[in-house]
C-alpha atoms as a PDB file:
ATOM      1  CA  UNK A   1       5.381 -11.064  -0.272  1.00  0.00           C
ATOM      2  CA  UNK A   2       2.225 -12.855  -1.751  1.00  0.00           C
ATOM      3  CA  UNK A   3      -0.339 -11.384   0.940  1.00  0.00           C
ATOM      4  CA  UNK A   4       1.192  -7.414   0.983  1.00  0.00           C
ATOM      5  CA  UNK A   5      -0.781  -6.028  -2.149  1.00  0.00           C
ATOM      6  CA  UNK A   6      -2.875  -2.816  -2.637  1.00  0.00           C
ATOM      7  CA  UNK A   7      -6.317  -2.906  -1.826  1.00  0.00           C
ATOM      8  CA  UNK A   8      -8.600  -0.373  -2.343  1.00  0.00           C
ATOM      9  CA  UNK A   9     -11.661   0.425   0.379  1.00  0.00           C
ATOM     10  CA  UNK A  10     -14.412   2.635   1.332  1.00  0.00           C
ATOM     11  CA  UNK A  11     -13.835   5.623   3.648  1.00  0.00           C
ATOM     12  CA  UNK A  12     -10.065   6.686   2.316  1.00  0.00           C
ATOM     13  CA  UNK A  13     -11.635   8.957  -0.094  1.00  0.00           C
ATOM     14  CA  UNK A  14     -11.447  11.561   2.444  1.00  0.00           C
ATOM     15  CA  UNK A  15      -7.733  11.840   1.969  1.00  0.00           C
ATOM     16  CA  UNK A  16      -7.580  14.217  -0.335  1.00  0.00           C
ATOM     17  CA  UNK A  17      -4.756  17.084  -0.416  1.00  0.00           C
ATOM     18  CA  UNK A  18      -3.813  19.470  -3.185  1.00  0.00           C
ATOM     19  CA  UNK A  19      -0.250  21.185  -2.833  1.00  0.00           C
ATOM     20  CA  UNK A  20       0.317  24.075  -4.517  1.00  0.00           C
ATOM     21  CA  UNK A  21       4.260  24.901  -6.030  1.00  0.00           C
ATOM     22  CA  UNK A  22       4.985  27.733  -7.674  1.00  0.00           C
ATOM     23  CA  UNK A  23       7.605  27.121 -10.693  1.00  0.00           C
ATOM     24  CA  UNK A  24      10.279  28.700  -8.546  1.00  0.00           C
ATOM     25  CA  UNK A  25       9.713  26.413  -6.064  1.00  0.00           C
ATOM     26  CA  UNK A  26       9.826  23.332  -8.164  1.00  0.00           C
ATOM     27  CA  UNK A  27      13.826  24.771  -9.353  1.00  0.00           C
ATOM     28  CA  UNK A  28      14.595  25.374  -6.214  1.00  0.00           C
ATOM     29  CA  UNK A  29      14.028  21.977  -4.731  1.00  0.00           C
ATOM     30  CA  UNK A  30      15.478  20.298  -7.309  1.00  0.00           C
ATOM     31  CA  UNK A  31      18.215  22.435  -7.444  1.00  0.00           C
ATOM     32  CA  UNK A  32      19.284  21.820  -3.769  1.00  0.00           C
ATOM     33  CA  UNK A  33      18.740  18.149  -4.407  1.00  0.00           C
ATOM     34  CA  UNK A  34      20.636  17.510  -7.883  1.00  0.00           C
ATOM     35  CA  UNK A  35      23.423  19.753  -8.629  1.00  0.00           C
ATOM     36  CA  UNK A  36      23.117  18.918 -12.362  1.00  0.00           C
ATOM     37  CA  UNK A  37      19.200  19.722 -12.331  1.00  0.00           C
ATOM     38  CA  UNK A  38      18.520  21.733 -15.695  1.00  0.00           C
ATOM     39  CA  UNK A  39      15.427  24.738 -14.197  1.00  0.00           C
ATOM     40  CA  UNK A  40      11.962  24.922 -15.937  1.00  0.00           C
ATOM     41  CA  UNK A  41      11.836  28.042 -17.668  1.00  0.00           C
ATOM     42  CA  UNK A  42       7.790  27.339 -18.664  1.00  0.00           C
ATOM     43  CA  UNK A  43       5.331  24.946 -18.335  1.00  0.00           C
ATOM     44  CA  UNK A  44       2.186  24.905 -20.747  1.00  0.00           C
ATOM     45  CA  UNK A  45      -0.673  22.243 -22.140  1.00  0.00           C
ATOM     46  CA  UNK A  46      -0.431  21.000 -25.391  1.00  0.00           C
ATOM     47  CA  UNK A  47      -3.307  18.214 -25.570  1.00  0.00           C
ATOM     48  CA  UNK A  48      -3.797  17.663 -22.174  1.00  0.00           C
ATOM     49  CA  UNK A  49      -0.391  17.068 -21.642  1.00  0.00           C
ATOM     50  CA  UNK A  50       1.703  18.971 -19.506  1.00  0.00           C
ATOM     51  CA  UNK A  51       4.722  19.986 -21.726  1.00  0.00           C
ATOM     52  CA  UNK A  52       7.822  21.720 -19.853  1.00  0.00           C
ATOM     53  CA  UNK A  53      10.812  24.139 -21.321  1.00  0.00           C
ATOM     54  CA  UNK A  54      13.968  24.352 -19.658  1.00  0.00           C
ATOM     55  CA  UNK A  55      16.557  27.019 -19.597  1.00  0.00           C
ATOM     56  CA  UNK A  56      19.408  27.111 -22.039  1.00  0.00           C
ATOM     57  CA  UNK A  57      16.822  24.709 -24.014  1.00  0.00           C
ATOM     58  CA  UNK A  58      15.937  26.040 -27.405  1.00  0.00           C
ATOM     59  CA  UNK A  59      14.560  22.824 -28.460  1.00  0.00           C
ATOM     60  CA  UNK A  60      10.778  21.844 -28.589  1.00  0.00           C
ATOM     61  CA  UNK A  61       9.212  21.360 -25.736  1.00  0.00           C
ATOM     62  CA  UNK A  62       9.345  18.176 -23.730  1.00  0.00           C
ATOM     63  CA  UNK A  63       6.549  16.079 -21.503  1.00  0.00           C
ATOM     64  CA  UNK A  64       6.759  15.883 -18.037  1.00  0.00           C
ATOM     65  CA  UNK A  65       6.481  12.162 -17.853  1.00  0.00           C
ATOM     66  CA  UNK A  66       4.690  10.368 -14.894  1.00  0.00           C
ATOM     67  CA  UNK A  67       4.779   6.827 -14.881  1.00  0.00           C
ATOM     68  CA  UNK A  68       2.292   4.839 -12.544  1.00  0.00           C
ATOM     69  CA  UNK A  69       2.388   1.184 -11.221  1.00  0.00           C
ATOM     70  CA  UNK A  70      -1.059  -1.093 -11.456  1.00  0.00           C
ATOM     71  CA  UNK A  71      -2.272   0.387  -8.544  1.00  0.00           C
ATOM     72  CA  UNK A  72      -2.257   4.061  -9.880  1.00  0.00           C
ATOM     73  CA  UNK A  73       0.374   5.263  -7.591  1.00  0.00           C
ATOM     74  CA  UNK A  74       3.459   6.935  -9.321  1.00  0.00           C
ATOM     75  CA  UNK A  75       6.577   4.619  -9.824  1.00  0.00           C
ATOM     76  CA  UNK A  76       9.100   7.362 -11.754  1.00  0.00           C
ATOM     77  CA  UNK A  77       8.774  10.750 -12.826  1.00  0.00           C
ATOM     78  CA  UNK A  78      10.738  12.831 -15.352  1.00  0.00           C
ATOM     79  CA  UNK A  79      11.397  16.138 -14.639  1.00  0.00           C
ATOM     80  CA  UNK A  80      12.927  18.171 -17.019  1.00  0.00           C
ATOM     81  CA  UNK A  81      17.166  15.678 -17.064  1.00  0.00           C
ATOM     82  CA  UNK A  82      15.892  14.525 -13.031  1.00  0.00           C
ATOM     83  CA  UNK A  83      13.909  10.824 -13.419  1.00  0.00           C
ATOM     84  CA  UNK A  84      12.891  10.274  -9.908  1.00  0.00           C
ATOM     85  CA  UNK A  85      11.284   7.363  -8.153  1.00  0.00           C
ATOM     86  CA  UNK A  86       7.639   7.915  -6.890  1.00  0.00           C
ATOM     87  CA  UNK A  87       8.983   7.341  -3.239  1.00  0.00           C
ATOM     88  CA  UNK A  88      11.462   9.776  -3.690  1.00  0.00           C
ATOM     89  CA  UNK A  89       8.945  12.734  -5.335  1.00  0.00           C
ATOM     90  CA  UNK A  90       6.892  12.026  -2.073  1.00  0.00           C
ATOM     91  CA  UNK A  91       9.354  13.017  -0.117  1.00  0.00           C
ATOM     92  CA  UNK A  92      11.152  16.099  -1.863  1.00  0.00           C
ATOM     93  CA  UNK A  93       7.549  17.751  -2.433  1.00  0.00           C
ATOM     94  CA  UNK A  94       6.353  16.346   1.202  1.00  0.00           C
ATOM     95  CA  UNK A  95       3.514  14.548  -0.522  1.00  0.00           C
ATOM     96  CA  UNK A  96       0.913  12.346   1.560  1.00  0.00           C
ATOM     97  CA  UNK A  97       1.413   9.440  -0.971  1.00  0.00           C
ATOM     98  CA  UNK A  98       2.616   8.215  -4.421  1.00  0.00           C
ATOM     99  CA  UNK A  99      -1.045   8.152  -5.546  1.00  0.00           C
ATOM    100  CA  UNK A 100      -1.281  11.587  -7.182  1.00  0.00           C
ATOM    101  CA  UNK A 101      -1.951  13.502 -10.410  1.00  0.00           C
ATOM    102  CA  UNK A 102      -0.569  17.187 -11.479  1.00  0.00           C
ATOM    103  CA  UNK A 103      -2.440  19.748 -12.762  1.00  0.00           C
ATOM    104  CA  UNK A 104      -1.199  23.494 -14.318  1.00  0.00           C
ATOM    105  CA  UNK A 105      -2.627  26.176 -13.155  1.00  0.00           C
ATOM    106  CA  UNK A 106      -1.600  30.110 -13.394  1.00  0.00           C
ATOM    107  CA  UNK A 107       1.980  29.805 -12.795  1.00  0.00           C
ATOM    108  CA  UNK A 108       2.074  26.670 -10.527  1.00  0.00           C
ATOM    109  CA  UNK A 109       2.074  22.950 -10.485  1.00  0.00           C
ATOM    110  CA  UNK A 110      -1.029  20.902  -8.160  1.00  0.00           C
ATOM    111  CA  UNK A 111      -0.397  17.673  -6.708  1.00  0.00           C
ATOM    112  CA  UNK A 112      -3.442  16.057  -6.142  1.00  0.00           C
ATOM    113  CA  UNK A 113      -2.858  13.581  -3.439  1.00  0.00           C
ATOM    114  CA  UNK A 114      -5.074  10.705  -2.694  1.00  0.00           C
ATOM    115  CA  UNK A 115      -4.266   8.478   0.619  1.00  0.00           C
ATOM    116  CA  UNK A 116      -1.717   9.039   2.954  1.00  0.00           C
ATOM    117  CA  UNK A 117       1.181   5.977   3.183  1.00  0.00           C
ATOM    118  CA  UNK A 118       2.588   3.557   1.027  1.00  0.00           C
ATOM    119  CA  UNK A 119      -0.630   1.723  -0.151  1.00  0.00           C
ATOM    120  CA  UNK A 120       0.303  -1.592   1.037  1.00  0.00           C
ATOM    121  CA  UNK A 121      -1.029  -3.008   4.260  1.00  0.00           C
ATOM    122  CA  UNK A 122      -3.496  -2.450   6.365  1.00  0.00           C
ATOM    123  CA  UNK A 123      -4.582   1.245   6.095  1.00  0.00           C
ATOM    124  CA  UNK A 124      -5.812   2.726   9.271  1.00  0.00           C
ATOM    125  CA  UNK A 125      -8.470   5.237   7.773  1.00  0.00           C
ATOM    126  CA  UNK A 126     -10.310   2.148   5.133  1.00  0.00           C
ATOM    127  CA  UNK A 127     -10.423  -0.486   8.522  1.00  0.00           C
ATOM    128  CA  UNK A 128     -11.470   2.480  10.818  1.00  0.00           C
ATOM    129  CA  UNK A 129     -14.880   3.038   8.395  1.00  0.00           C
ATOM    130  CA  UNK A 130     -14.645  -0.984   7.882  1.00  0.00           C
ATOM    131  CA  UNK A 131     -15.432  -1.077  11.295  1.00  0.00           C
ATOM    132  CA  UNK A 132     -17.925   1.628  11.889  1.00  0.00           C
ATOM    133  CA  UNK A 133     -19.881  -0.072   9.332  1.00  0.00           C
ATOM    134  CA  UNK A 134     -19.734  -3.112  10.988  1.00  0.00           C
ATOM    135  CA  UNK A 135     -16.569  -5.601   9.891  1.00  0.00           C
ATOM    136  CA  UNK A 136     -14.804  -7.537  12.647  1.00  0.00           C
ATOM    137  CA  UNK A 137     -11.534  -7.384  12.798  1.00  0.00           C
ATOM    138  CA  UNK A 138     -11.482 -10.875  10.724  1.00  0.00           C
ATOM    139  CA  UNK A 139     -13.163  -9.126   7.659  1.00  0.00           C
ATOM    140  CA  UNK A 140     -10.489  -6.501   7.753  1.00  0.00           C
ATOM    141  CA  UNK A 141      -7.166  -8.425   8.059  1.00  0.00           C
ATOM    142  CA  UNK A 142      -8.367 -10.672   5.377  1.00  0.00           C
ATOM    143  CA  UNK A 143      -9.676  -7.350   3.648  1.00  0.00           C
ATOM    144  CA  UNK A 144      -5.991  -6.190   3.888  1.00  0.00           C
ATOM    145  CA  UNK A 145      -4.037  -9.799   3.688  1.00  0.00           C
ATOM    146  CA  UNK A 146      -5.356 -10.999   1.423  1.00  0.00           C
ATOM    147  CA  UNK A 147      -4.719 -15.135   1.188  1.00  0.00           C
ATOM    148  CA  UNK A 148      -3.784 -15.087   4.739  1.00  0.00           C
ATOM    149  CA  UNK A 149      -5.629 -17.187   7.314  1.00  0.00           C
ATOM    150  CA  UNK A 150      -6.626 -16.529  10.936  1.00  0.00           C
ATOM    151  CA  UNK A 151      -5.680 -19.468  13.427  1.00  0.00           C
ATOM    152  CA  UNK A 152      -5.614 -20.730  17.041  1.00  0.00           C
ATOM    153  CA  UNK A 153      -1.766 -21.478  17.491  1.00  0.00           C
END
């Protein structure tokens, strides 16, 4: 739908949430979810990329792979055989958003969540400061719809 596209705006910079998950967690989520999930046995940086082994894998290591759509939220995500949609990462790792990043860090993978919903629409933190700083509620749908048009039916 032409007028339902990301927008970015002041005041949703606030929503910021790390979530901490220890290796074992990571397994055991998967686990539950995929019966044919292949565990982590390490994680470690090789040039800034996050490289994973997995048990029973003698070969090199492998990247965890994180795709991301045009509006920087994460569209699929490779972990160790498991490719997962964005939508569905959110959910198995109870993640605010798709917008994130991972980081490595003594044992445990961050996600680094920015926003909180799907990113399309009109978000109710970005037209709350809209409005505190003064935009009618015309601004901010057409902030949000962008093409649409207000009218007197």
């Amino acid at each position: 739908i032409p007028y339902l596209k990301s927008v970015k705006t002041e005041g949703e910079e606030i929503l910021i949430e790390k979530k901490f998950f220890s290796l074992e967690d990571i397994n055991r989520i998967l686990k539950e979810k995929y019966d044919n999930y292949i565990e982590i046995k390490q994680i470690t940086m090789q040039n800034n990329n996050m490289k994973i082994q997995c048990i029973g894998n003698n070969e090199e290591l492998q990247d965890l792979v994180i795709e991301k759509n045009s509006s920087g939220r994460v569209s699929k995500m490779k972990i160790s055989n498991i490719e997962l949609e964005g939508t569905e990462v959110r959910t198995l790792f109870d993640l605010r958003s798709t917008m994130f990043d991972i980081q490595f860090k003594e044992k445990s993978i961050i996600f680094n969540t920015k926003g909180y919903g799907h990113g399309i629409g009109l978000s109710q933190y970005g037209s709350n400061y809209m409005a505190k700083n003064g935009s009618d509620y015309k601004e901010i749908i057409m902030h949000y719809y962008i093409g649409t048009k207000i009218t007197n039916l």
